[in-house]
JSON list of C-alpha atoms in Angstrom, two decimals:
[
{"chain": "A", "resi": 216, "resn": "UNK", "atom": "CA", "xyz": [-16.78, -18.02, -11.84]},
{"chain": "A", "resi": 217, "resn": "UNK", "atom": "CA", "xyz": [-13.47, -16.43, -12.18]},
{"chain": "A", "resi": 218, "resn": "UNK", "atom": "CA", "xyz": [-13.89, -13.31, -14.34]},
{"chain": "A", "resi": 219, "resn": "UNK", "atom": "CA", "xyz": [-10.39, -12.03, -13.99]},
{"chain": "A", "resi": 220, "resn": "UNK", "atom": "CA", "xyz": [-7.84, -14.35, -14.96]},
{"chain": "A", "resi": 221, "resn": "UNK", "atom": "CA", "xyz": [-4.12, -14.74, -14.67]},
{"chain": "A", "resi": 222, "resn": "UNK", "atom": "CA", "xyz": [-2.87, -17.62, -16.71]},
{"chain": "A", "resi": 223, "resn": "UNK", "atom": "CA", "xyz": [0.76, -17.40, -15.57]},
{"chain": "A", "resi": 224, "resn": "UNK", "atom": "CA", "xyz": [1.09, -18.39, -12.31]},
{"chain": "A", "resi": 225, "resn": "UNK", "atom": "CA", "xyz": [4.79, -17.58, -12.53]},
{"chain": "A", "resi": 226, "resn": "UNK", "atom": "CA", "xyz": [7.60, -15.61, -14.48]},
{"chain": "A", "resi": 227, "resn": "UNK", "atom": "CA", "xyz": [11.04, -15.48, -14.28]},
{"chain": "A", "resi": 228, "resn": "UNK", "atom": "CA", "xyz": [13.57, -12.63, -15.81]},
{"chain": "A", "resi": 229, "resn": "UNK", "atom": "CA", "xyz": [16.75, -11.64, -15.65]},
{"chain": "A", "resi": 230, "resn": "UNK", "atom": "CA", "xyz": [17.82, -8.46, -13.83]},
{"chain": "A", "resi": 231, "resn": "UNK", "atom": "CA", "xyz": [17.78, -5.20, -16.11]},
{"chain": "A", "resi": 232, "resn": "UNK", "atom": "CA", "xyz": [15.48, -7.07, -19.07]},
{"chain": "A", "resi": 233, "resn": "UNK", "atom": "CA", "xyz": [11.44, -6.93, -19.05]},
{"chain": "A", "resi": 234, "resn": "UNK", "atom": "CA", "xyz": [9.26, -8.44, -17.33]},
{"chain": "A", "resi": 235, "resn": "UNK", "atom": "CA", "xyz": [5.44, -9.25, -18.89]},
{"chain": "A", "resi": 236, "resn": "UNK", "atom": "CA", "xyz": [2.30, -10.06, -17.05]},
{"chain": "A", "resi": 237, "resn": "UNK", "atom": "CA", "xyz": [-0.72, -10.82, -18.75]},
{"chain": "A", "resi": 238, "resn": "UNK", "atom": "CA", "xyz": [-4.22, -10.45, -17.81]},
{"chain": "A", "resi": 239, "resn": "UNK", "atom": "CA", "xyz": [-7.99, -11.38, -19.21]},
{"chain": "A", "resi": 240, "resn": "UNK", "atom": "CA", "xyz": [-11.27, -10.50, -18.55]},
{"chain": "A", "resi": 241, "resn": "UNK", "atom": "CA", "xyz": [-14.62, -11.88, -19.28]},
{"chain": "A", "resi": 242, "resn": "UNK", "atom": "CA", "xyz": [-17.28, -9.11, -17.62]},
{"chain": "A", "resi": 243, "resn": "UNK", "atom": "CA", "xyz": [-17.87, -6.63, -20.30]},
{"chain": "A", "resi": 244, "resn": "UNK", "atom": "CA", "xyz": [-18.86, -4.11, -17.42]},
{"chain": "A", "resi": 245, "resn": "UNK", "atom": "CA", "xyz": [-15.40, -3.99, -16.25]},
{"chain": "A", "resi": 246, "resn": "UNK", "atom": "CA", "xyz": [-14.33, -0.74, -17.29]},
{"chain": "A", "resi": 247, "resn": "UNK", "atom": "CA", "xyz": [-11.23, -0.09, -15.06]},
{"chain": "A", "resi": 248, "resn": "UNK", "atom": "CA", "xyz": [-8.10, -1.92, -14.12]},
{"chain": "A", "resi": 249, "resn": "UNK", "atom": "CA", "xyz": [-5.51, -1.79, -11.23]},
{"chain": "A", "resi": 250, "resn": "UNK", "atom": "CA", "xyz": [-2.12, -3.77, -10.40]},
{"chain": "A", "resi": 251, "resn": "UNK", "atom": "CA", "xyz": [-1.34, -4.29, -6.78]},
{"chain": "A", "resi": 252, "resn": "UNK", "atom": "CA", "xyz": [2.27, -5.92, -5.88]},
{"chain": "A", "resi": 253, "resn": "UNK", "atom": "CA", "xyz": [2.41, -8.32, -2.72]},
{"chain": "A", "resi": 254, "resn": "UNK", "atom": "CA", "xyz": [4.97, -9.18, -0.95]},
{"chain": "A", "resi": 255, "resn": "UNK", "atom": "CA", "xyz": [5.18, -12.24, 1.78]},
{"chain": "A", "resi": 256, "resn": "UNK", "atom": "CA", "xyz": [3.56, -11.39, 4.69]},
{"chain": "A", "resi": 257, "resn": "UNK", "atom": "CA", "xyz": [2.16, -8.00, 3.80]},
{"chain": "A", "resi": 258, "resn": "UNK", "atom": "CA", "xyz": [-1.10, -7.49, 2.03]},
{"chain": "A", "resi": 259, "resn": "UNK", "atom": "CA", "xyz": [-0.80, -5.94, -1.32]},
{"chain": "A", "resi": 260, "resn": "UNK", "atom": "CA", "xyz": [-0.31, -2.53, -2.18]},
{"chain": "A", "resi": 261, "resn": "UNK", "atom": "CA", "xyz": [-1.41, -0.74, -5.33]},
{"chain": "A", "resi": 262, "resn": "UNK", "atom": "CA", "xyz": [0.98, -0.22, -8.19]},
{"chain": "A", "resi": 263, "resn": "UNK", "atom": "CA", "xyz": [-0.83, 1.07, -11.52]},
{"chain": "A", "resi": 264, "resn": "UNK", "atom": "CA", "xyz": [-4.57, 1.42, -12.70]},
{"chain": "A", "resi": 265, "resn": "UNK", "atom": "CA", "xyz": [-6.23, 1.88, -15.76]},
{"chain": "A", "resi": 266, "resn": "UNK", "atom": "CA", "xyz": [-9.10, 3.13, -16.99]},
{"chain": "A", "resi": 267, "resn": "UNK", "atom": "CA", "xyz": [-10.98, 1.83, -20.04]},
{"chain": "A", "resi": 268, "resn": "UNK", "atom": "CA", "xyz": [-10.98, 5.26, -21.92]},
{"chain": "A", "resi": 269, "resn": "UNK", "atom": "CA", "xyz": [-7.04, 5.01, -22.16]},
{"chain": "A", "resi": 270, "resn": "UNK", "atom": "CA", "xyz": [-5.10, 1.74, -23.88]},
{"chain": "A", "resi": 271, "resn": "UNK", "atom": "CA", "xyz": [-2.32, 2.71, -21.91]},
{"chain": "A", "resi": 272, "resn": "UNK", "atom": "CA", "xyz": [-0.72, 4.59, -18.91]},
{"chain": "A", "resi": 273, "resn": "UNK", "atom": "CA", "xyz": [2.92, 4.96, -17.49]},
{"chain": "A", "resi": 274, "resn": "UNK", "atom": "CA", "xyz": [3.92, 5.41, -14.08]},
{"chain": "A", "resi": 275, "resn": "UNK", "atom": "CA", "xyz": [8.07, 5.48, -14.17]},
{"chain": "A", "resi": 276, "resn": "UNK", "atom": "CA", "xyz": [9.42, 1.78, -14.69]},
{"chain": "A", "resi": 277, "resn": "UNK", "atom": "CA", "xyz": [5.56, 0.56, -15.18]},
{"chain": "A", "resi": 278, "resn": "UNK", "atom": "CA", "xyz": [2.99, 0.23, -18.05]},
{"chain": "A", "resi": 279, "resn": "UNK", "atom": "CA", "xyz": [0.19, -0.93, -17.92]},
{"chain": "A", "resi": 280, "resn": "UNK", "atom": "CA", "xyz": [-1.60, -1.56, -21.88]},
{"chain": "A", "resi": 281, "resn": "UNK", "atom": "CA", "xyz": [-5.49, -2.36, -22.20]},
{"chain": "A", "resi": 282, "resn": "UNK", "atom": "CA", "xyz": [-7.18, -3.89, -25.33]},
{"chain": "A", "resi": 283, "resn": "UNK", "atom": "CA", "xyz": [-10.62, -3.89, -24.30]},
{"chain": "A", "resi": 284, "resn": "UNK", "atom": "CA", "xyz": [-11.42, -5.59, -27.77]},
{"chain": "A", "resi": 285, "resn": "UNK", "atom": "CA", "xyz": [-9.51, -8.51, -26.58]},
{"chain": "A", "resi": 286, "resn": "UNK", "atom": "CA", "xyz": [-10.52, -8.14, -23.15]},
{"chain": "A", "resi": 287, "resn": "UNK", "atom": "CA", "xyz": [-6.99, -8.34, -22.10]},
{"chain": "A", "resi": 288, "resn": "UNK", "atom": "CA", "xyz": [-4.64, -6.15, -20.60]},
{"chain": "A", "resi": 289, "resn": "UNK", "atom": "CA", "xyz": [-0.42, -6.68, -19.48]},
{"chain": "A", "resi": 290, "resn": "UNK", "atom": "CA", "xyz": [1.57, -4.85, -17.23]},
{"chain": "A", "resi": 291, "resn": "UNK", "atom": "CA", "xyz": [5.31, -4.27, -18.10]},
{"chain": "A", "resi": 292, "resn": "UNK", "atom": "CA", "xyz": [8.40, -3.62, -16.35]},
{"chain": "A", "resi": 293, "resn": "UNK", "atom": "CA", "xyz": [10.78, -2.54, -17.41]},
{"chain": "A", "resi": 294, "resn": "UNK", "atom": "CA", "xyz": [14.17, -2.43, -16.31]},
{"chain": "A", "resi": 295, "resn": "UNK", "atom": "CA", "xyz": [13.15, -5.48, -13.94]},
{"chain": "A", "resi": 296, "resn": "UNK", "atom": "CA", "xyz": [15.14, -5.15, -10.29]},
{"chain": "A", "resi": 297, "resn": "UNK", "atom": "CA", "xyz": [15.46, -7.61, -7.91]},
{"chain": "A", "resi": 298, "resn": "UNK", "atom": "CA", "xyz": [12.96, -5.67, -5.59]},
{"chain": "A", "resi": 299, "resn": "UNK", "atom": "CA", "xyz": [10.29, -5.95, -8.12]},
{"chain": "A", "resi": 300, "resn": "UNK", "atom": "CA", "xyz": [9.86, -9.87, -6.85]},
{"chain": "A", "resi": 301, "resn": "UNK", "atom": "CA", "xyz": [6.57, -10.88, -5.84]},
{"chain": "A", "resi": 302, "resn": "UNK", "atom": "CA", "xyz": [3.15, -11.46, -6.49]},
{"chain": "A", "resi": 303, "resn": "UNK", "atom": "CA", "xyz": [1.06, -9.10, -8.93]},
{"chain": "A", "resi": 304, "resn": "UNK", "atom": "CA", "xyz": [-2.74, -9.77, -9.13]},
{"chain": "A", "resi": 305, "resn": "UNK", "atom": "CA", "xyz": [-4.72, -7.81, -11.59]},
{"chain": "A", "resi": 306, "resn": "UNK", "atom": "CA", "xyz": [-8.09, -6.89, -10.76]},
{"chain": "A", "resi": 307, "resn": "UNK", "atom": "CA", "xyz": [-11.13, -4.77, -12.51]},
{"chain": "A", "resi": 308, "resn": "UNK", "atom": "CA", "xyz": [-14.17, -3.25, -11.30]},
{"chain": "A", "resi": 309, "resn": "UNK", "atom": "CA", "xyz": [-17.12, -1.38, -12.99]},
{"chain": "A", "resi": 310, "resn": "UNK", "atom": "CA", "xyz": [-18.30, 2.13, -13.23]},
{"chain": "A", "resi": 311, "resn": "UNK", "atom": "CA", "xyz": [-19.47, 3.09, -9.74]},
{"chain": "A", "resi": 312, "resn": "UNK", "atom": "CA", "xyz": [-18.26, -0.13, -8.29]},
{"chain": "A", "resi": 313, "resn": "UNK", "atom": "CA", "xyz": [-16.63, -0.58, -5.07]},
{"chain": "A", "resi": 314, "resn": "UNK", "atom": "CA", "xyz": [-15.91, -4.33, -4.99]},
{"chain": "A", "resi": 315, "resn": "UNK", "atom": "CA", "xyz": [-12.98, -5.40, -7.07]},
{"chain": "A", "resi": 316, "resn": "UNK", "atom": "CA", "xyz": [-12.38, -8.72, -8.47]},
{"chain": "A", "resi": 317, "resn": "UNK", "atom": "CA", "xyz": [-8.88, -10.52, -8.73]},
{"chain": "A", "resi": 318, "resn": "UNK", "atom": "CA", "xyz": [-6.57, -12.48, -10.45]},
{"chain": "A", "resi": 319, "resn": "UNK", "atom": "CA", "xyz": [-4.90, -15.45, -8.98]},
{"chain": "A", "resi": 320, "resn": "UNK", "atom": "CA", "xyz": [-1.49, -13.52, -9.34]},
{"chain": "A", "resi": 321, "resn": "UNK", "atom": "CA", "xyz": [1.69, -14.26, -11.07]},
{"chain": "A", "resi": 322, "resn": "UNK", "atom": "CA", "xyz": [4.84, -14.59, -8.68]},
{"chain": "A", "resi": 323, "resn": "UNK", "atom": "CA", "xyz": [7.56, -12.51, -10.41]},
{"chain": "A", "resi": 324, "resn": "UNK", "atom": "CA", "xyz": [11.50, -13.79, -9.51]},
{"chain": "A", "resi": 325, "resn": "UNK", "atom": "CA", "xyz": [13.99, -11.43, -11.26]},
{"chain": "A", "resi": 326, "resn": "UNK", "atom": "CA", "xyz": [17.49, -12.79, -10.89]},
{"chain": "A", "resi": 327, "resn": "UNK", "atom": "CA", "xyz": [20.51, -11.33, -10.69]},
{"chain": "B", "resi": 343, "resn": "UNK", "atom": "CA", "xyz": [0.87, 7.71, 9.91]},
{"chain": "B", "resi": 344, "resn": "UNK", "atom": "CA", "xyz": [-0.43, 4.59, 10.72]},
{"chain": "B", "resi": 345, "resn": "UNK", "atom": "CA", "xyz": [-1.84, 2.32, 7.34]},
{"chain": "B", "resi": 346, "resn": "UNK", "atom": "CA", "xyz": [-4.33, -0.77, 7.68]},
{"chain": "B", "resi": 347, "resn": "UNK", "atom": "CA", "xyz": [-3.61, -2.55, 11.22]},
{"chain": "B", "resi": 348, "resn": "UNK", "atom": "CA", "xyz": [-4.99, -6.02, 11.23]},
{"chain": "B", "resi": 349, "resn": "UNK", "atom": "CA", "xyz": [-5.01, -8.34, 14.37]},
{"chain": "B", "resi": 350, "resn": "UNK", "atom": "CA", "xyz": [-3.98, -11.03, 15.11]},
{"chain": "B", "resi": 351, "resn": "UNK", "atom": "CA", "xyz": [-1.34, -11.50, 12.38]},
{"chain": "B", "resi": 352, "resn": "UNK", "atom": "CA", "xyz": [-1.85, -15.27, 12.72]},
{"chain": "B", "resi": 353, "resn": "UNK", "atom": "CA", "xyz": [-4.82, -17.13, 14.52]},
{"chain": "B", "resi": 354, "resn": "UNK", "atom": "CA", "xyz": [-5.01, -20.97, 15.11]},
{"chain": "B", "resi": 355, "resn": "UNK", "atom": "CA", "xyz": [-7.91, -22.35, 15.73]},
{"chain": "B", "resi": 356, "resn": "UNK", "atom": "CA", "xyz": [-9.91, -25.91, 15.90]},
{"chain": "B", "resi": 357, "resn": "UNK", "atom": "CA", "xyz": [-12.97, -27.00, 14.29]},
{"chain": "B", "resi": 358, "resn": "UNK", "atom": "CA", "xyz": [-16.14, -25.47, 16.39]},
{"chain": "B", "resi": 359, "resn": "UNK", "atom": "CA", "xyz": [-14.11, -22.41, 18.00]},
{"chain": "B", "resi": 360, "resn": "UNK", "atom": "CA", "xyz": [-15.33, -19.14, 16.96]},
{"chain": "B", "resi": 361, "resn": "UNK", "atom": "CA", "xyz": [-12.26, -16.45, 15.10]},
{"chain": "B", "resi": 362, "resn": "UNK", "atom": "CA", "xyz": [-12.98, -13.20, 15.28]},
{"chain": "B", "resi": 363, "resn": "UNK", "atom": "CA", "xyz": [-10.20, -10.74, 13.41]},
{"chain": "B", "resi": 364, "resn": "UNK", "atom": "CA", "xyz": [-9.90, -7.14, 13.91]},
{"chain": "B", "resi": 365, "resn": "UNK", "atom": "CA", "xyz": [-9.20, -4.35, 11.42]},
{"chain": "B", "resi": 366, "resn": "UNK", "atom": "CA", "xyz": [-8.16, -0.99, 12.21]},
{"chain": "B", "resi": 367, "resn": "UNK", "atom": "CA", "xyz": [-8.51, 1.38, 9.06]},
{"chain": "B", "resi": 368, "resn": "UNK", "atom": "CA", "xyz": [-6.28, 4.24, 7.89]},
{"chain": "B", "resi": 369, "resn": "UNK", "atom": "CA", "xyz": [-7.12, 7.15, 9.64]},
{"chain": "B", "resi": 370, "resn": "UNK", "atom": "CA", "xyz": [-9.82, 9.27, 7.76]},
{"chain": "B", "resi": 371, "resn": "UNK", "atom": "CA", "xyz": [-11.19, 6.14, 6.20]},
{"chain": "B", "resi": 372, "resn": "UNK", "atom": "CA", "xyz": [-14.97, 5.07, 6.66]},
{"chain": "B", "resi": 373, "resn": "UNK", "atom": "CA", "xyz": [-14.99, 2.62, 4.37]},
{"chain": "B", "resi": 374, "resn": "UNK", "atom": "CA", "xyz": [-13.95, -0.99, 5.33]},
{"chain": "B", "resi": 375, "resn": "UNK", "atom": "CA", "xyz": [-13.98, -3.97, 3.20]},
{"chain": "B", "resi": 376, "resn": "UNK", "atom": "CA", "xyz": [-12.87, -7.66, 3.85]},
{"chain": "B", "resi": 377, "resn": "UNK", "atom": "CA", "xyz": [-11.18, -9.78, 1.06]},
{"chain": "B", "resi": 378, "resn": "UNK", "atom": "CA", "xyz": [-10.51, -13.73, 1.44]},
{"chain": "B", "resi": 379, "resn": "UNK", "atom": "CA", "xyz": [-7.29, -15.22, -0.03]},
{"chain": "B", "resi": 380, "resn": "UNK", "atom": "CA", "xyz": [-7.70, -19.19, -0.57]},
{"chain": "B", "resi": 381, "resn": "UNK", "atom": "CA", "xyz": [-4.49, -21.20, -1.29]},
{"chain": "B", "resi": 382, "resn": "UNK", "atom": "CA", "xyz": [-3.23, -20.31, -4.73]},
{"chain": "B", "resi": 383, "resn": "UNK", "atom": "CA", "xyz": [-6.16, -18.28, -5.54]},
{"chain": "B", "resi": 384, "resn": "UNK", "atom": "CA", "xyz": [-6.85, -14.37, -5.56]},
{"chain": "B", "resi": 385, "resn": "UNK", "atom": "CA", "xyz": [-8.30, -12.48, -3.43]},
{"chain": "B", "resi": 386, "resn": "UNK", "atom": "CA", "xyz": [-12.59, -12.90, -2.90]},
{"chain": "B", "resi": 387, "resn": "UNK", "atom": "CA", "xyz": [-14.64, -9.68, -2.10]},
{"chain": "B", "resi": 388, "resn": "UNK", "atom": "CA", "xyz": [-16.72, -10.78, 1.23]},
{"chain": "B", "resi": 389, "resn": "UNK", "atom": "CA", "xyz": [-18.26, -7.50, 2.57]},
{"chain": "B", "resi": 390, "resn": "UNK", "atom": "CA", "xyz": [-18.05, -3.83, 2.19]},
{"chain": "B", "resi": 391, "resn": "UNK", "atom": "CA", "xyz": [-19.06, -1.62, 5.96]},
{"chain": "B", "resi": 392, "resn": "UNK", "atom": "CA", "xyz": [-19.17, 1.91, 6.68]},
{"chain": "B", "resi": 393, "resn": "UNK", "atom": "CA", "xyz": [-19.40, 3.55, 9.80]},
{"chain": "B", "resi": 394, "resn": "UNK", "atom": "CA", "xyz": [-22.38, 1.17, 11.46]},
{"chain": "B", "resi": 395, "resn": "UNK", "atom": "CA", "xyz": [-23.91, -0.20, 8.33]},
{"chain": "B", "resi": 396, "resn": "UNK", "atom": "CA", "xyz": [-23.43, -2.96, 6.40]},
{"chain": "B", "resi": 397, "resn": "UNK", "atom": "CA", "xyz": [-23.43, -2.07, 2.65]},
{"chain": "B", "resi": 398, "resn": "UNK", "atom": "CA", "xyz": [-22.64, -5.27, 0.39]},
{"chain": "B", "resi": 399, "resn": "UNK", "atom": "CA", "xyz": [-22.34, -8.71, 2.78]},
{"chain": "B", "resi": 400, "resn": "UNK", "atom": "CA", "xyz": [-22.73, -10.27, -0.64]},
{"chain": "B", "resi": 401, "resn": "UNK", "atom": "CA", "xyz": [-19.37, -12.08, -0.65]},
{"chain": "B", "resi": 402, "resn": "UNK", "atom": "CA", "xyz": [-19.97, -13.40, 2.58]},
{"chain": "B", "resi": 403, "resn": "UNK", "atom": "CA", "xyz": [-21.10, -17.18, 3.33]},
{"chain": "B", "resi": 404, "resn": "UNK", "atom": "CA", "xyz": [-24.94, -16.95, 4.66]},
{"chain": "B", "resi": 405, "resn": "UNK", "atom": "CA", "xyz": [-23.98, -18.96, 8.11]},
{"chain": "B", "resi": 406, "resn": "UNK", "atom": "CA", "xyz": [-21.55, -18.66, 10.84]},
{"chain": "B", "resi": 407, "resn": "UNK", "atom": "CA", "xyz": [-19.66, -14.83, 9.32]},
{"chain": "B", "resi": 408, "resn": "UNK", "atom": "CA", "xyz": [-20.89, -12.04, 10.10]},
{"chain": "B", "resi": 409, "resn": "UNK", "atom": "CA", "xyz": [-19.10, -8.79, 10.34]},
{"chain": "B", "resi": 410, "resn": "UNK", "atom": "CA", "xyz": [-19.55, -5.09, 11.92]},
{"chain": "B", "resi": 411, "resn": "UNK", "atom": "CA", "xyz": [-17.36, -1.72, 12.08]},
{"chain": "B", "resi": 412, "resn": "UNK", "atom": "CA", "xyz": [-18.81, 0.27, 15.39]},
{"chain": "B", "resi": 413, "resn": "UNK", "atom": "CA", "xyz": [-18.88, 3.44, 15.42]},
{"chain": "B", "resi": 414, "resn": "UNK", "atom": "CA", "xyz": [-15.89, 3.27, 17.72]},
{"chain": "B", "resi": 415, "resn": "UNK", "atom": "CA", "xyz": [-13.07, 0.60, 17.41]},
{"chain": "B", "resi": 416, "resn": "UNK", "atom": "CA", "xyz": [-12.14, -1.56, 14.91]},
{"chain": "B", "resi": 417, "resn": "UNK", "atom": "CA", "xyz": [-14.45, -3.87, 12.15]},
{"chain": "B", "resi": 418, "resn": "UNK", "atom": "CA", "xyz": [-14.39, -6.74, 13.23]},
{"chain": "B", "resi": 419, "resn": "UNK", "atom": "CA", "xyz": [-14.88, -10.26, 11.18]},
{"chain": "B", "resi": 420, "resn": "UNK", "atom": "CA", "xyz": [-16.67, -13.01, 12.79]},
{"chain": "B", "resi": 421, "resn": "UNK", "atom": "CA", "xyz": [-16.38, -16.67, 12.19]},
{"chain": "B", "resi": 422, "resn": "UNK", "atom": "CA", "xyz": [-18.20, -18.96, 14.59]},
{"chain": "B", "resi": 423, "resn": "UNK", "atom": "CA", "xyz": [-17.95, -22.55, 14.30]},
{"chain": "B", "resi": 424, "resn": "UNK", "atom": "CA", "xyz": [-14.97, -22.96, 12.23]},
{"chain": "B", "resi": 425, "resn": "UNK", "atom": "CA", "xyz": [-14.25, -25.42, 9.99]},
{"chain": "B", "resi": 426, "resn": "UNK", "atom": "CA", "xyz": [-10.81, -27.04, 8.12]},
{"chain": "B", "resi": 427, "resn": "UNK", "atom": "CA", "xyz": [-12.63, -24.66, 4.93]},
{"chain": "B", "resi": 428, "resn": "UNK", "atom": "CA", "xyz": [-12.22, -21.32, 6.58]},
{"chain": "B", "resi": 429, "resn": "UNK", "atom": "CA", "xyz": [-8.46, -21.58, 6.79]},
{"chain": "B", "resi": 430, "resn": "UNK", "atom": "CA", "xyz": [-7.26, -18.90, 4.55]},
{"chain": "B", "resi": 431, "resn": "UNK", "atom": "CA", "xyz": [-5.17, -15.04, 4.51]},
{"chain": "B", "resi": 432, "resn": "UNK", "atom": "CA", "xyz": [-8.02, -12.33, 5.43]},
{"chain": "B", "resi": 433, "resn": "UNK", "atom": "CA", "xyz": [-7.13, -9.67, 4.47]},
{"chain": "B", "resi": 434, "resn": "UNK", "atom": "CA", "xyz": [-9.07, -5.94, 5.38]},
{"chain": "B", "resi": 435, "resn": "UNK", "atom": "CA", "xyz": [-8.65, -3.06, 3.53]},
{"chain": "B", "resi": 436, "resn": "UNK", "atom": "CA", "xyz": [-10.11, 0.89, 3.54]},
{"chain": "B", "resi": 437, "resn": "UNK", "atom": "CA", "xyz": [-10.53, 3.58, 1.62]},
{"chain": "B", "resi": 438, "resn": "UNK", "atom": "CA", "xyz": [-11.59, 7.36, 1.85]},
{"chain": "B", "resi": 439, "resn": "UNK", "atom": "CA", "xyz": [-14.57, 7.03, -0.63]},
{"chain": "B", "resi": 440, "resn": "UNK", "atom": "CA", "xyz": [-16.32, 3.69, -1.64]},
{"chain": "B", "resi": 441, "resn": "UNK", "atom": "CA", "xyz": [-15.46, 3.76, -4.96]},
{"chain": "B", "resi": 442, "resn": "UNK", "atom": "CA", "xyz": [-12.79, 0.32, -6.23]},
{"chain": "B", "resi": 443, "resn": "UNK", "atom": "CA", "xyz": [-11.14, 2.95, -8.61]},
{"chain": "B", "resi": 444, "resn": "UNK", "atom": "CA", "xyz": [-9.79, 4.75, -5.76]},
{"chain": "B", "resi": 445, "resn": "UNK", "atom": "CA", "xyz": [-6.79, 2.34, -4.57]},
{"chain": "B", "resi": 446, "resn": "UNK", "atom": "CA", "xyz": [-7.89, 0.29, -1.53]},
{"chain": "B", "resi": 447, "resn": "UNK", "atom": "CA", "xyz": [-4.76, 0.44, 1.58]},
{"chain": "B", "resi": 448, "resn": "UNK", "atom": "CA", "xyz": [-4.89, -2.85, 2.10]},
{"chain": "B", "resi": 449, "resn": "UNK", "atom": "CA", "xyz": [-3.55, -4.55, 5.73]},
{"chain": "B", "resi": 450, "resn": "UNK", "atom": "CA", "xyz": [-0.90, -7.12, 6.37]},
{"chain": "B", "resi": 451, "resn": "UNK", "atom": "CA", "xyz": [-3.72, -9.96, 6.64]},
{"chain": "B", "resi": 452, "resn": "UNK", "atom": "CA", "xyz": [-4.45, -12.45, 9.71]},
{"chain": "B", "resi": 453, "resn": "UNK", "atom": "CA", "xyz": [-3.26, -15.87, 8.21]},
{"chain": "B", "resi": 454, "resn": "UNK", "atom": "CA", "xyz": [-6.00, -18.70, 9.55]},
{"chain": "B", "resi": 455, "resn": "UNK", "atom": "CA", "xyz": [-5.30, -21.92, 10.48]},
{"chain": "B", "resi": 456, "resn": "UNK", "atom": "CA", "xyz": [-8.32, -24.60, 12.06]},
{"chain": "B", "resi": 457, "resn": "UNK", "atom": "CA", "xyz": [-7.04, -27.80, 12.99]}
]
């Protein structure tokens, strides 16, 4: 059963606009979020977490927004660079937790 | 400052061998955990190790995996009898507490192959 889902499997944007990921949850325990960015032939590295007290946090060029109503969260970049292609999985975890569970990732391509 | 060192990078293998992949964690981690990347899917939790013990094998298939982390050297994940199934990105990763909400380092993956 896939609890974290990524219905995207792919965006494309143009260099200097935003880029949009979206993510949904169905496990009501979840109560904090992370991005990690992959790259081919590395294993991914984290980007941006969130925890459920917050809707939102910033980290320079990345946001990450969580509606735990919806059971949905999105990451945004913005401006999008060429380096920010690859693949983003979302993933969540519950309070004292120490397994996460994943998306199936978008792949990002941000042309030039 | 070495991160997450993973071995072999890539590992061929034919139905009935036995794989066995070796993780090195950051140093000062004691916490070692071993994800599973299918084709087009995300990564699966398989188990979670500290130093000698086995803490959550949960994720793991019952038969032919097993894994360990000694108390010196690497972890190291087992697969005996492979089959066409197993082939898949493992990927290991550590942390300095066992909690998911502190980022995981996560290693450059051994990519599986059983012919």
């Amino acid at each position: 059963d896939q609890q974290v889902k990524q219905n995207s499997p792919s965006l494309s944007v143009q260099e200097g606009r935003i880029s949009i990921l979206n993510c949904d949850y169905t496990n009501s325990m979840f109560d904090y979020f992370l991005w990690y960015k992959k790259y081919p032939a590395e294993g991914p590295t984290f980007l941006i977490s969130i925890s459920s007290i917050k809707d939102k946090n910033e980290d320079g060029r990345f946001t990450v927004f969580l509606n735990k109503s919806a059971k949905h969260l999105s990451l945004h970049i913005v401006p999008s660079q060429p380096g920010d292609s690859a693949v983003y999985f979302c993933a969540a975890s519950g309070s004292n937790d120490y397994k996460l569970s994943f998306g199936a990732g978008t792949t990002v391509t941000v042309r030039a | 400052n070495a991160g997450v060192m993973q071995n072999p990078r890539h590992l061929v293998r034919r139905r009935g061998q036995e794989a066995r992949l070796r993780c090195s964690p950051m140093k000062g981690h004691s916490h070692v955990y071993w994800y599973r990347q299918l084709p087009e899917e995300g990564l699966k939790f398989m188990v979670y190790l500290q130093k000698e013990n086995i803490i959550d094998e949960s994720g793991m298939p019952k038969e032919r995996f097993s894994a360990e982390f000694p108390k010196e050297g690497p972890s190291i994940l087992r697969i005996q009898q492979v089959v066409r199934g197993d082939s898949a990105a493992y990927f290991c990763a550590s942390s300095p507490t066992g909690w998911a909400n502190e980022k995981l380092f996560f290693g450059s993956g051994t990519q599986l192959s059983v012919l």
